[in-house]
CSV table of N, CA and C in Angstrom, one decimal:
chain,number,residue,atom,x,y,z
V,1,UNK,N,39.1,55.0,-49.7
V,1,UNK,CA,38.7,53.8,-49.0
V,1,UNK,C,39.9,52.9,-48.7
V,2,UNK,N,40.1,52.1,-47.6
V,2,UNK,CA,41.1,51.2,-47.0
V,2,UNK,C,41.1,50.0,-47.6
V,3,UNK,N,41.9,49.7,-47.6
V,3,UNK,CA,42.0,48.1,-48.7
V,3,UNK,C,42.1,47.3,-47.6
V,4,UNK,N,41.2,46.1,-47.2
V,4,UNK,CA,41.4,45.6,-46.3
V,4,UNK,C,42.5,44.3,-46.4
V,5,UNK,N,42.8,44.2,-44.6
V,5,UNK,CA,43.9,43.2,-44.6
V,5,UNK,C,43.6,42.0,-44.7
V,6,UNK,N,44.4,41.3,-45.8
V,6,UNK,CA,43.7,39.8,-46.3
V,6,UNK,C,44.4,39.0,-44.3
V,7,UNK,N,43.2,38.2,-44.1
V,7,UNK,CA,43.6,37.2,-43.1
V,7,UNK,C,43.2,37.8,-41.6
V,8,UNK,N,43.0,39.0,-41.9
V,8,UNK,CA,42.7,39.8,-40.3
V,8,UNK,C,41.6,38.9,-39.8
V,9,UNK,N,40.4,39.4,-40.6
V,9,UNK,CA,39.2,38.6,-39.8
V,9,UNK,C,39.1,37.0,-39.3
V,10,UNK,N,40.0,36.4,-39.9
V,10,UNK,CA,40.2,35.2,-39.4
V,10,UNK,C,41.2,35.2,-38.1
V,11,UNK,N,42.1,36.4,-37.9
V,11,UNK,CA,43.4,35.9,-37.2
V,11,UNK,C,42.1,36.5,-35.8
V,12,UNK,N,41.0,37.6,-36.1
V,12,UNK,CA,40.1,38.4,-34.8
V,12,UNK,C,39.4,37.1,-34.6
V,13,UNK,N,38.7,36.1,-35.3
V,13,UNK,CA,37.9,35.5,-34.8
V,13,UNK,C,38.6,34.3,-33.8
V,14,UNK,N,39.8,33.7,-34.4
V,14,UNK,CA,40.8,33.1,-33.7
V,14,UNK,C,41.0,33.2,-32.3
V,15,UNK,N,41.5,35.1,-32.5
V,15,UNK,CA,41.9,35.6,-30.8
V,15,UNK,C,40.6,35.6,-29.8
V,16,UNK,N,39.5,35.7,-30.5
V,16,UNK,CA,38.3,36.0,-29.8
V,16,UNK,C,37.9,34.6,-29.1
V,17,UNK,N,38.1,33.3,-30.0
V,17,UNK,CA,37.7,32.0,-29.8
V,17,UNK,C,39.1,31.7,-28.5
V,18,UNK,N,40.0,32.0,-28.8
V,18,UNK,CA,41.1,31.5,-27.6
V,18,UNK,C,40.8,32.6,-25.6
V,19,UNK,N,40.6,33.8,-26.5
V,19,UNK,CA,40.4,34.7,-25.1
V,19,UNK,C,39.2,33.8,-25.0
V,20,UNK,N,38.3,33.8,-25.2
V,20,UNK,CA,37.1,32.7,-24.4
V,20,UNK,C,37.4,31.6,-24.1
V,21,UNK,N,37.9,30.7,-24.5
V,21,UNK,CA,38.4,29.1,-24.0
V,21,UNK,C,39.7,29.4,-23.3
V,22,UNK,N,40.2,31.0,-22.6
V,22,UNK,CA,41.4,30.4,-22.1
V,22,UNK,C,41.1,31.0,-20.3
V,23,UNK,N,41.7,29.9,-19.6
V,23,UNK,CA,41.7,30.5,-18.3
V,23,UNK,C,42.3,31.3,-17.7
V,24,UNK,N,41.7,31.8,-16.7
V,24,UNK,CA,42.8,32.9,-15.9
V,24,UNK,C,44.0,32.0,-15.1
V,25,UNK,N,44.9,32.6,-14.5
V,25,UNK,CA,45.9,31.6,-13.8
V,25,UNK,C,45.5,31.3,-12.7
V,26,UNK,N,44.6,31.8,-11.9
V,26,UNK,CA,43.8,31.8,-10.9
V,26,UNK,C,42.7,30.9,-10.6
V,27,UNK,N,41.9,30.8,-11.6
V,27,UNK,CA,41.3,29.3,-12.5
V,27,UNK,C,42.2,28.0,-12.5
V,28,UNK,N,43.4,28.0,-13.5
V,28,UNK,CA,43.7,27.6,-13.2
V,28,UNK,C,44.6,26.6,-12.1
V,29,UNK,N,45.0,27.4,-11.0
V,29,UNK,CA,46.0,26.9,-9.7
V,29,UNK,C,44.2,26.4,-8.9
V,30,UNK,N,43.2,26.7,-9.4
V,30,UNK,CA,42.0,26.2,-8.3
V,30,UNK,C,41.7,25.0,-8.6
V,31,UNK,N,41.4,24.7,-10.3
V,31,UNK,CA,41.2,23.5,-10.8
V,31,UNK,C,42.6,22.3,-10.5
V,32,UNK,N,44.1,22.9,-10.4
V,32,UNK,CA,44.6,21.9,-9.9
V,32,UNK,C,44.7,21.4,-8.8
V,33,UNK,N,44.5,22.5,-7.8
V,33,UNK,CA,44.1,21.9,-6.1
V,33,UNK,C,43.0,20.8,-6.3
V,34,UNK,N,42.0,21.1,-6.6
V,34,UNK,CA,41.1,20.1,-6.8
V,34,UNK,C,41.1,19.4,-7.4
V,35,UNK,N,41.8,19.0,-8.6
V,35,UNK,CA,42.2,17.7,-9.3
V,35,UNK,C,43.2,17.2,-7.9
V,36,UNK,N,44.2,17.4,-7.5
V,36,UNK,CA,44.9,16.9,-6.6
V,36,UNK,C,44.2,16.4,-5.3
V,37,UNK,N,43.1,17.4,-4.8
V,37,UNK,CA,42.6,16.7,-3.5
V,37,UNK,C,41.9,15.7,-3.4
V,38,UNK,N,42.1,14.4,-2.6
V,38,UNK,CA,41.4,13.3,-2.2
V,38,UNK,C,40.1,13.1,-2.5
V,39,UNK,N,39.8,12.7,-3.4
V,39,UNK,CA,38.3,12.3,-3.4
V,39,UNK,C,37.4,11.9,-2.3
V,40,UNK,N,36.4,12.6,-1.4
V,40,UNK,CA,35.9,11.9,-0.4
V,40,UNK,C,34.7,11.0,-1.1
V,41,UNK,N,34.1,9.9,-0.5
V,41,UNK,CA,32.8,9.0,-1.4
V,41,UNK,C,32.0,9.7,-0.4
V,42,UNK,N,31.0,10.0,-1.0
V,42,UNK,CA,29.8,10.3,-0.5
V,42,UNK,C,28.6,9.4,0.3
V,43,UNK,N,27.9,9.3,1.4
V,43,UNK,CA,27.9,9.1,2.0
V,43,UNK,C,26.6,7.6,0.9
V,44,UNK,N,26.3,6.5,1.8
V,44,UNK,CA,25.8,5.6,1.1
V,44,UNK,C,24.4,6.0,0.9
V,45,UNK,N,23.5,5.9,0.3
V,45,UNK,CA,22.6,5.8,0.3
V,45,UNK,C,21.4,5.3,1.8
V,46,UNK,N,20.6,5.8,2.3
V,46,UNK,CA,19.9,5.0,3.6
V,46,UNK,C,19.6,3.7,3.2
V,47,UNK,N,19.4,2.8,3.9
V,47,UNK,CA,18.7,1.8,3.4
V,47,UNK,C,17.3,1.7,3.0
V,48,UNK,N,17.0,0.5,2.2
V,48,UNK,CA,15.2,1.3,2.0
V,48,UNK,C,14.7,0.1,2.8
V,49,UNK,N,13.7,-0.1,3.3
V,49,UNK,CA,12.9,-1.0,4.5
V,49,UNK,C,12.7,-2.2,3.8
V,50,UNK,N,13.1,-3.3,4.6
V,50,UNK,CA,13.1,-4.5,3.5
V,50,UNK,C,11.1,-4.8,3.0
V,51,UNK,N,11.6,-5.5,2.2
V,51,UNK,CA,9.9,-5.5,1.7
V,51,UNK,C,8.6,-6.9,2.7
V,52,UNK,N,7.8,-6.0,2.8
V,52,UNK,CA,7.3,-6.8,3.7
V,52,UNK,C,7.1,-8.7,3.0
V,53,UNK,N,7.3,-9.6,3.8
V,53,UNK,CA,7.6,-10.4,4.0
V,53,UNK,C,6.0,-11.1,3.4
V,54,UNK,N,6.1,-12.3,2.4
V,54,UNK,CA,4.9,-13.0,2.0
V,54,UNK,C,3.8,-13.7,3.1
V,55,UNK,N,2.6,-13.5,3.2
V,55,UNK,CA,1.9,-14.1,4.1
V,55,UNK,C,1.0,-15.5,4.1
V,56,UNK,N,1.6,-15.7,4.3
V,56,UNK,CA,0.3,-17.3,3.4
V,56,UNK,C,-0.8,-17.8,4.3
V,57,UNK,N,-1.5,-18.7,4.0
V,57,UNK,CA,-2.7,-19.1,4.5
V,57,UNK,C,-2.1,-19.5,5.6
V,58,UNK,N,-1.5,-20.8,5.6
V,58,UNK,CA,-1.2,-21.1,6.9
V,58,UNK,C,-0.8,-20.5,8.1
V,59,UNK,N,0.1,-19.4,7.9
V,59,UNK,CA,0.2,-18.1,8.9
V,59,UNK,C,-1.0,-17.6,9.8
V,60,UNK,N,-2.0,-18.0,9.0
V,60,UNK,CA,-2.9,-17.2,10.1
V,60,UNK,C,-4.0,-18.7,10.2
V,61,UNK,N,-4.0,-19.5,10.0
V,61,UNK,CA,-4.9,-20.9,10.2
V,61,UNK,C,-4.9,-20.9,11.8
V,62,UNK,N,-6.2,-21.2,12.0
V,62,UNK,CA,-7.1,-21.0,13.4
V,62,UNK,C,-8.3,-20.7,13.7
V,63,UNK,N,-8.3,-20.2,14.9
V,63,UNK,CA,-9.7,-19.3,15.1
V,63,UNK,C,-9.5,-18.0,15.2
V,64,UNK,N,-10.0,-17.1,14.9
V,64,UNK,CA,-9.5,-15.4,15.2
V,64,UNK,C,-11.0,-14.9,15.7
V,65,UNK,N,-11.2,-14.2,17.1
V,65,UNK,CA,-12.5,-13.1,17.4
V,65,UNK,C,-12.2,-11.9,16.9
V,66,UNK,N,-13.4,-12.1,16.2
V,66,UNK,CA,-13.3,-10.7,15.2
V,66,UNK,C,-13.7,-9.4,15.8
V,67,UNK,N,-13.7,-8.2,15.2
V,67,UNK,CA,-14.7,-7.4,15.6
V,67,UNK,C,-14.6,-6.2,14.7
V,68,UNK,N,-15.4,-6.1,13.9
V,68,UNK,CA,-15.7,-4.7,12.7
V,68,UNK,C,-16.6,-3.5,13.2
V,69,UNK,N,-15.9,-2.4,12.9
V,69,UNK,CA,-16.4,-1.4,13.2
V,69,UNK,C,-16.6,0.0,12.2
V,70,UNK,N,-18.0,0.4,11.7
V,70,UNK,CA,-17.7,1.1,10.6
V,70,UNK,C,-17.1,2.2,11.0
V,71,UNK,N,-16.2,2.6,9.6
V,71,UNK,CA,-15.3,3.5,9.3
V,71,UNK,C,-16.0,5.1,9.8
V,72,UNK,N,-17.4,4.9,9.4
V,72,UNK,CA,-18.0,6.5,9.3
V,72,UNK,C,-18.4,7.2,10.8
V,73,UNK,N,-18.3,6.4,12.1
V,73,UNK,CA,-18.4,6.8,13.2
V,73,UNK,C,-19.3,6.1,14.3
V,74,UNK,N,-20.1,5.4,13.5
V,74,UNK,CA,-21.1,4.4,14.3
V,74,UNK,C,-19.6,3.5,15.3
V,75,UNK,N,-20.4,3.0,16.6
V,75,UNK,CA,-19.2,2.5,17.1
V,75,UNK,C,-19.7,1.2,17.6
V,76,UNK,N,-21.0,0.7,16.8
V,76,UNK,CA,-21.6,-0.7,17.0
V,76,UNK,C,-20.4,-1.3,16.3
V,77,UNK,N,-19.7,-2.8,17.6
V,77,UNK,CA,-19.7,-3.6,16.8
V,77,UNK,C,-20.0,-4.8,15.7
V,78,UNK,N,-19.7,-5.3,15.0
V,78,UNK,CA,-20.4,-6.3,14.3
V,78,UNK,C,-19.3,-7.8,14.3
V,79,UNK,N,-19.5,-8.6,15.4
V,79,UNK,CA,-18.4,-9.7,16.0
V,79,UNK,C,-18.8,-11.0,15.5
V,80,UNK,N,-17.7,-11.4,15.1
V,80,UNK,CA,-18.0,-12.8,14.5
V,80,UNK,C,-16.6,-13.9,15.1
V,81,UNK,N,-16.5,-15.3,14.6
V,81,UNK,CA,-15.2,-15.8,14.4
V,81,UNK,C,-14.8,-16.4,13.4
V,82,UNK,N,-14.0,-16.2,12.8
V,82,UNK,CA,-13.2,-16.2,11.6
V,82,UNK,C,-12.3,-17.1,11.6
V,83,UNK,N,-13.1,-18.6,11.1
V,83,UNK,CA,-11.7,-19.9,10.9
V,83,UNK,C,-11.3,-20.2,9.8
V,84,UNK,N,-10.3,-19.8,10.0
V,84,UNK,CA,-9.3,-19.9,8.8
V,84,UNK,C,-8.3,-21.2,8.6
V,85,UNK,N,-8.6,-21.9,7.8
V,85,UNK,CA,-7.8,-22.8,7.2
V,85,UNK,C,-6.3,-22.5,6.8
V,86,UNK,N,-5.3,-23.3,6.3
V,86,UNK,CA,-3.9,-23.7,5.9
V,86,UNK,C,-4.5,-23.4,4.3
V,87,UNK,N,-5.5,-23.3,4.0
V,87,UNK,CA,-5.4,-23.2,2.0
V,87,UNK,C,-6.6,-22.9,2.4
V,88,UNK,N,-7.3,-22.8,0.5
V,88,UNK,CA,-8.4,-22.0,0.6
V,88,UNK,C,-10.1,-22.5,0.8
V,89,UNK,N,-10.0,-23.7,1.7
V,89,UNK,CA,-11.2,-24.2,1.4
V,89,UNK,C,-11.2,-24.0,2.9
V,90,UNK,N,-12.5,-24.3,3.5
V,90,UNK,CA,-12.6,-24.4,5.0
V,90,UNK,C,-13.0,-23.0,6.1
V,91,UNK,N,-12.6,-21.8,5.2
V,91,UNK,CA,-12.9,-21.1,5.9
V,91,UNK,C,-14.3,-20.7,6.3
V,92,UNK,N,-14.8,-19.7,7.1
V,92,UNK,CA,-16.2,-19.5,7.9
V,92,UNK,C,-16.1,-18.5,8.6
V,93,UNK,N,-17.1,-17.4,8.2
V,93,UNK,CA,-17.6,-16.6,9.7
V,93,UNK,C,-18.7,-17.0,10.6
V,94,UNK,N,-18.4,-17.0,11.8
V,94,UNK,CA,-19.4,-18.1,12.7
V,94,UNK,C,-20.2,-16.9,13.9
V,95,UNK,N,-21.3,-16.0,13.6
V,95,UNK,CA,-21.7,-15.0,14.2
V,95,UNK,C,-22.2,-15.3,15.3
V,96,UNK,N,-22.7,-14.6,16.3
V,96,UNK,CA,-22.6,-14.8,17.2
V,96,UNK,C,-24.4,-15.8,17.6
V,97,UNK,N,-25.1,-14.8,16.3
V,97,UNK,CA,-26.8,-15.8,16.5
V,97,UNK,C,-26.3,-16.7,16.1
V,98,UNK,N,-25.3,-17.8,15.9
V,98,UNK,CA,-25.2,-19.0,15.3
V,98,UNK,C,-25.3,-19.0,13.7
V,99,UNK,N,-25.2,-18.0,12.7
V,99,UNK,CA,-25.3,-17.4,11.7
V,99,UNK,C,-23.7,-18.0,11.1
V,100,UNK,N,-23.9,-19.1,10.3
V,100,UNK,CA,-22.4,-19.6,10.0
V,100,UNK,C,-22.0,-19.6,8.1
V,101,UNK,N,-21.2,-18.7,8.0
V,101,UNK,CA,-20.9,-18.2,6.5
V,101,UNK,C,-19.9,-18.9,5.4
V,102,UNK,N,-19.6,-19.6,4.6
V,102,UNK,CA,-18.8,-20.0,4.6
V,102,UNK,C,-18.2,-18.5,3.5
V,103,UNK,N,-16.5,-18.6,3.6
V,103,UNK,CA,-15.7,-17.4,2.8
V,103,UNK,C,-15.3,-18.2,1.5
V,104,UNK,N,-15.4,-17.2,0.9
V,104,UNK,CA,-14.9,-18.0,-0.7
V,104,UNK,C,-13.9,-16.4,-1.2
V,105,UNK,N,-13.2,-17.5,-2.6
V,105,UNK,CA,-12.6,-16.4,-2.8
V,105,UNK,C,-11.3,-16.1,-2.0
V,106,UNK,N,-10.8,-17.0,-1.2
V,106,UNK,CA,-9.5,-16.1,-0.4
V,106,UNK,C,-8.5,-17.1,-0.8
V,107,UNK,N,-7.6,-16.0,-0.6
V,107,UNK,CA,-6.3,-16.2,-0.9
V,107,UNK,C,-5.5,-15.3,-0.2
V,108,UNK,N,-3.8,-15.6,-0.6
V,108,UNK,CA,-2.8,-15.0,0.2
V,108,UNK,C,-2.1,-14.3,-1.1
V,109,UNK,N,-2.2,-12.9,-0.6
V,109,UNK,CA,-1.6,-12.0,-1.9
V,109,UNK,C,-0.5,-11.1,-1.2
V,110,UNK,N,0.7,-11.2,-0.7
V,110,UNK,CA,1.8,-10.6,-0.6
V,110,UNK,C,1.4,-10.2,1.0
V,111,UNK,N,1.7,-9.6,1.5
V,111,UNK,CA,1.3,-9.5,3.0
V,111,UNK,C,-0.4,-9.8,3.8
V,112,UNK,N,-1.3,-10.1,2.6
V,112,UNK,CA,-2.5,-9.7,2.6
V,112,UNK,C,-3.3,-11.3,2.7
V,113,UNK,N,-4.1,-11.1,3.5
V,113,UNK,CA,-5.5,-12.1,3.2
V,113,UNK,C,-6.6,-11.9,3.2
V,114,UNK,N,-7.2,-11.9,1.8
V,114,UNK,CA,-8.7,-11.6,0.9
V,114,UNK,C,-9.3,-12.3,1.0
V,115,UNK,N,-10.8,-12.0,2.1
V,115,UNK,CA,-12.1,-12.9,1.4
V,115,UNK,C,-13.0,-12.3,1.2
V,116,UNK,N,-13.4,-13.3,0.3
V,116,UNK,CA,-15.3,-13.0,0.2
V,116,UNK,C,-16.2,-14.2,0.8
V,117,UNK,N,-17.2,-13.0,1.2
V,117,UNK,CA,-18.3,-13.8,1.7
V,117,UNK,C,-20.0,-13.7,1.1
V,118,UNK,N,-20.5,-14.5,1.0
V,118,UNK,CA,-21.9,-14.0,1.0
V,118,UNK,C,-22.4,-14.4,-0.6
V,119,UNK,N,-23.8,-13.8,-1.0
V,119,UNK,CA,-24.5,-13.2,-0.1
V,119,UNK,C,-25.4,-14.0,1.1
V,120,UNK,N,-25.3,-13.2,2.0
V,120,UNK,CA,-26.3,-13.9,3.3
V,120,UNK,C,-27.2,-12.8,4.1
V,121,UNK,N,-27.5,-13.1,5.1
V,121,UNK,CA,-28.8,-11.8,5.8
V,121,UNK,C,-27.8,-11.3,6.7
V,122,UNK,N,-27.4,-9.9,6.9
V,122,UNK,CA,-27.1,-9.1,7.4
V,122,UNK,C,-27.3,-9.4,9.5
V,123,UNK,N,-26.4,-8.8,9.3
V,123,UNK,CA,-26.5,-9.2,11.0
V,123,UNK,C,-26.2,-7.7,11.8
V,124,UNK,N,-25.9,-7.0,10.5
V,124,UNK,CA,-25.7,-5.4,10.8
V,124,UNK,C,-27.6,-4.8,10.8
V,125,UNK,N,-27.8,-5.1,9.6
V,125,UNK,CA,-29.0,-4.7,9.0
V,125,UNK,C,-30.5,-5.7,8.6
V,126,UNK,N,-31.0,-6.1,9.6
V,126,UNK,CA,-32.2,-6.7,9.6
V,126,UNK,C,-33.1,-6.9,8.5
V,127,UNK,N,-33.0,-8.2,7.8
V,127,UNK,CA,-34.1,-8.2,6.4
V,127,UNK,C,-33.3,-7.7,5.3
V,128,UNK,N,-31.8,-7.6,4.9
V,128,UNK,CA,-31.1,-7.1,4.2
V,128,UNK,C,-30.0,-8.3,3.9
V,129,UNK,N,-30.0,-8.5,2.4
V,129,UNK,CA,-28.7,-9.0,2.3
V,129,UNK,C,-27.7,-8.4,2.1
V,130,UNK,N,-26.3,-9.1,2.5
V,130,UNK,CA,-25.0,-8.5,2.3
V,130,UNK,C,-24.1,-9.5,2.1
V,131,UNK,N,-23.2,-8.9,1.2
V,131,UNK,CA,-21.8,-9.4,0.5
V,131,UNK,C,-20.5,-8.6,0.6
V,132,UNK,N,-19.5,-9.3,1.4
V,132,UNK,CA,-18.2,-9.3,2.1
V,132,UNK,C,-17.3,-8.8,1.0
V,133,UNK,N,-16.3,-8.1,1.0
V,133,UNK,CA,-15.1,-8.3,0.9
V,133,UNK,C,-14.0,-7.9,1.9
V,134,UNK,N,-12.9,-8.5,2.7
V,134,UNK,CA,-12.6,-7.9,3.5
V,134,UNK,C,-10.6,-8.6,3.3
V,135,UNK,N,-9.9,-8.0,3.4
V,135,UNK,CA,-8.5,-7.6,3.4
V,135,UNK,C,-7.9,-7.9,4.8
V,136,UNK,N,-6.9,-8.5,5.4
V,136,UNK,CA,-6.4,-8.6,6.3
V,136,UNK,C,-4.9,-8.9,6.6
V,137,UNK,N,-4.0,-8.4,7.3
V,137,UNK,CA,-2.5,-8.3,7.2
V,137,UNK,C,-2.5,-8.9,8.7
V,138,UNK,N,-1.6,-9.4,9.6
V,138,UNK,CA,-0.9,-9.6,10.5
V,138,UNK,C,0.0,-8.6,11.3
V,139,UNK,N,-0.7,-8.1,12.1
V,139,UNK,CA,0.4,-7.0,13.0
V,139,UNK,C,0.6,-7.3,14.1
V,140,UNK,N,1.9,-8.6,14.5
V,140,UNK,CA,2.0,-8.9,15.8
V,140,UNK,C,1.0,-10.3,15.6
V,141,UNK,N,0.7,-10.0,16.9
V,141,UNK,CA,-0.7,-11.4,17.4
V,141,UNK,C,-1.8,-11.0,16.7
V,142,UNK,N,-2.1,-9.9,16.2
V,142,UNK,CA,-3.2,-9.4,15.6
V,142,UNK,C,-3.4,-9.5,13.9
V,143,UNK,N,-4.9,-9.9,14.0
V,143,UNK,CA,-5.3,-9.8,12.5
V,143,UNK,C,-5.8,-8.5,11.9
V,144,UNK,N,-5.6,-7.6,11.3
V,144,UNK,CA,-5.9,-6.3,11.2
V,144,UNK,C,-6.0,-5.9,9.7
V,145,UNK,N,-7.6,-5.4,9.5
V,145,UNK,CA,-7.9,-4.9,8.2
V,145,UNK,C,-9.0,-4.1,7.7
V,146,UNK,N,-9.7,-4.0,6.6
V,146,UNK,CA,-10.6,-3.6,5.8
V,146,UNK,C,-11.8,-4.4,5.7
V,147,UNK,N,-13.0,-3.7,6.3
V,147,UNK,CA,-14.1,-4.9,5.3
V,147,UNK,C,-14.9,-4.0,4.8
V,148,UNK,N,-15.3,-4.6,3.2
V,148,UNK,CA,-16.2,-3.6,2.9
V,148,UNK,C,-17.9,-4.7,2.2
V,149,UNK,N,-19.0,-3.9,2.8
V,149,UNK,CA,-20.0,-4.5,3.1
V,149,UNK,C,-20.9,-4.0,2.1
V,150,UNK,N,-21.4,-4.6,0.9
V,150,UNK,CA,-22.3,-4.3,-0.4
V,150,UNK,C,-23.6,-5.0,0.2
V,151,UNK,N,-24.7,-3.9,1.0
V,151,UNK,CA,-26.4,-4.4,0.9
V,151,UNK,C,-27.0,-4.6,-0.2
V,152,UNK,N,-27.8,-5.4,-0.8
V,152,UNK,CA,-28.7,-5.5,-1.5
V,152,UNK,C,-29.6,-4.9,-0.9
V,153,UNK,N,-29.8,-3.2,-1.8
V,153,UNK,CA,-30.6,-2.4,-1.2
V,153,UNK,C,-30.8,-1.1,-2.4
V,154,UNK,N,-31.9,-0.7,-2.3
V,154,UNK,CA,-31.9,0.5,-3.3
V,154,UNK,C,-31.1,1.8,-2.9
V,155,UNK,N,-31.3,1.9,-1.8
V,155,UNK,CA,-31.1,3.1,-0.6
V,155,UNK,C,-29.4,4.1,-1.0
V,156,UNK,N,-29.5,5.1,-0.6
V,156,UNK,CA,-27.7,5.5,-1.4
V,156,UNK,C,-26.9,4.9,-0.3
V,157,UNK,N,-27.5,4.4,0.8
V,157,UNK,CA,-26.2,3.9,1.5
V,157,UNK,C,-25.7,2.4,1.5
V,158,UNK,N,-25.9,1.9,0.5
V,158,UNK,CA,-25.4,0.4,0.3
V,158,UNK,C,-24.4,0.0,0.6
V,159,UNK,N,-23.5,0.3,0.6
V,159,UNK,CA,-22.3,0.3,1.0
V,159,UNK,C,-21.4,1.0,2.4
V,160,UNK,N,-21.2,-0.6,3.1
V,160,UNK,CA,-20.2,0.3,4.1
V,160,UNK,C,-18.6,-0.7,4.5
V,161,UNK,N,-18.1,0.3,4.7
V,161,UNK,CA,-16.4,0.3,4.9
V,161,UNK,C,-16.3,0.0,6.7
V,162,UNK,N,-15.4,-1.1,7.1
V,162,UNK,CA,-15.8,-1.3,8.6
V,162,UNK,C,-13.9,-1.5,8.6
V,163,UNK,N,-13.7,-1.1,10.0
V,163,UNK,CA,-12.2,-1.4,10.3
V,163,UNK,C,-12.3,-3.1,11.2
V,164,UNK,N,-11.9,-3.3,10.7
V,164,UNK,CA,-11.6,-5.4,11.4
V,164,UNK,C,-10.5,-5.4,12.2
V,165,UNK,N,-10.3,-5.5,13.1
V,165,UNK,CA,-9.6,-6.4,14.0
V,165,UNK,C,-10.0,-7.6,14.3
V,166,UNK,N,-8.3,-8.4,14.7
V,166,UNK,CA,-8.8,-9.5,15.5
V,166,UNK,C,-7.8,-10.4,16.4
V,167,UNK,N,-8.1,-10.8,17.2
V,167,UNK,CA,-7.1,-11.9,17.7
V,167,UNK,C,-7.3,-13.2,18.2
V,168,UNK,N,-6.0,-14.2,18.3
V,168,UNK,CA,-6.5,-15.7,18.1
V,168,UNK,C,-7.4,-16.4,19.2
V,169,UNK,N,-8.1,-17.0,18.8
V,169,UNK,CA,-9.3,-17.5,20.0
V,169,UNK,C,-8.6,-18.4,20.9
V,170,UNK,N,-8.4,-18.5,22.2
V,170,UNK,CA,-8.2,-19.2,22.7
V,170,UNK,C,-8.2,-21.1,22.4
């Protein structure tokens, strides 16, 4: 049997640990080109869209001709005018049978103007009451939004979703 050499296995684990941590010269001369070459900055980020702008009551204070149309394909209008006050008192949908509503509930929430209306007798739906909520933003000269319309009704279609437009009444 071989008497082994005191310190070998330390001096193999050593060589083994350096041949792994050590570079080729080729490695080397690459990493110092690149340490030496110019940093270029990378290009800036795009910009991101500024954020839409706050809309307040007064922004849209006036008269506006409305006109909702449900979402699901019917292409009956349902036209009213929609006066909107500078704050939250005063407003009104003014239909066209002379049917005059006042809006509660609105306010100016970041680009947006929320009301509620109702309940009152339907002017979609004969003998049926209905309660408003409807969402509205500013695009251009235009008032443009959501209304969504809760019948007091057993029936599964209680509910309907109408696209709103509108622009300022002369």
């Amino acid at each position: 049997m071989r008497k082994p050499i005191p310190g070998l296995g330390r001096l193999l684990c050593c060589v083994t640990v350096l041949a792994a941590c050590a570079k080729s010269d080729a490695g080397r001369a690459a990493d110092s080109a690149a340490a030496a070459a110019p940093v270029t900055p990378s290009p800036a980020p795009a910009a991101t869209p500024a954020a839409a702008t706050p809309l307040s009551l007064a922004d849209v204070a006036g008269k506006w001709n409305m006109r909702s149309v449900p979402e699901s394909g019917d292409t009956t209008p349902t036209t009213y005018v929609l006066t909107a006050a500078s704050d939250a008192s005063g407003w009104k949908l003014t239909f066209p049978n002379g049917l005059t509503v006042p809006a509660k509930g609105v306010m100016a929430a970041g680009d947006s103007v929320v009301t509620d209306a109702g309940p009152y007798a339907s002017v979609r739906r004969k003998g049926v009451q209905v309660t408003t909520h409807s969402v509205f933003r500013r695009q251009g000269a235009q008032l443009v939004g959501t209304t969504v319309a809760h019948y007091k009704t057993t029936g599964p279609d209680s509910v309907l979703r109408l696209r709103s437009e509108g622009t300022r009444a002369p």
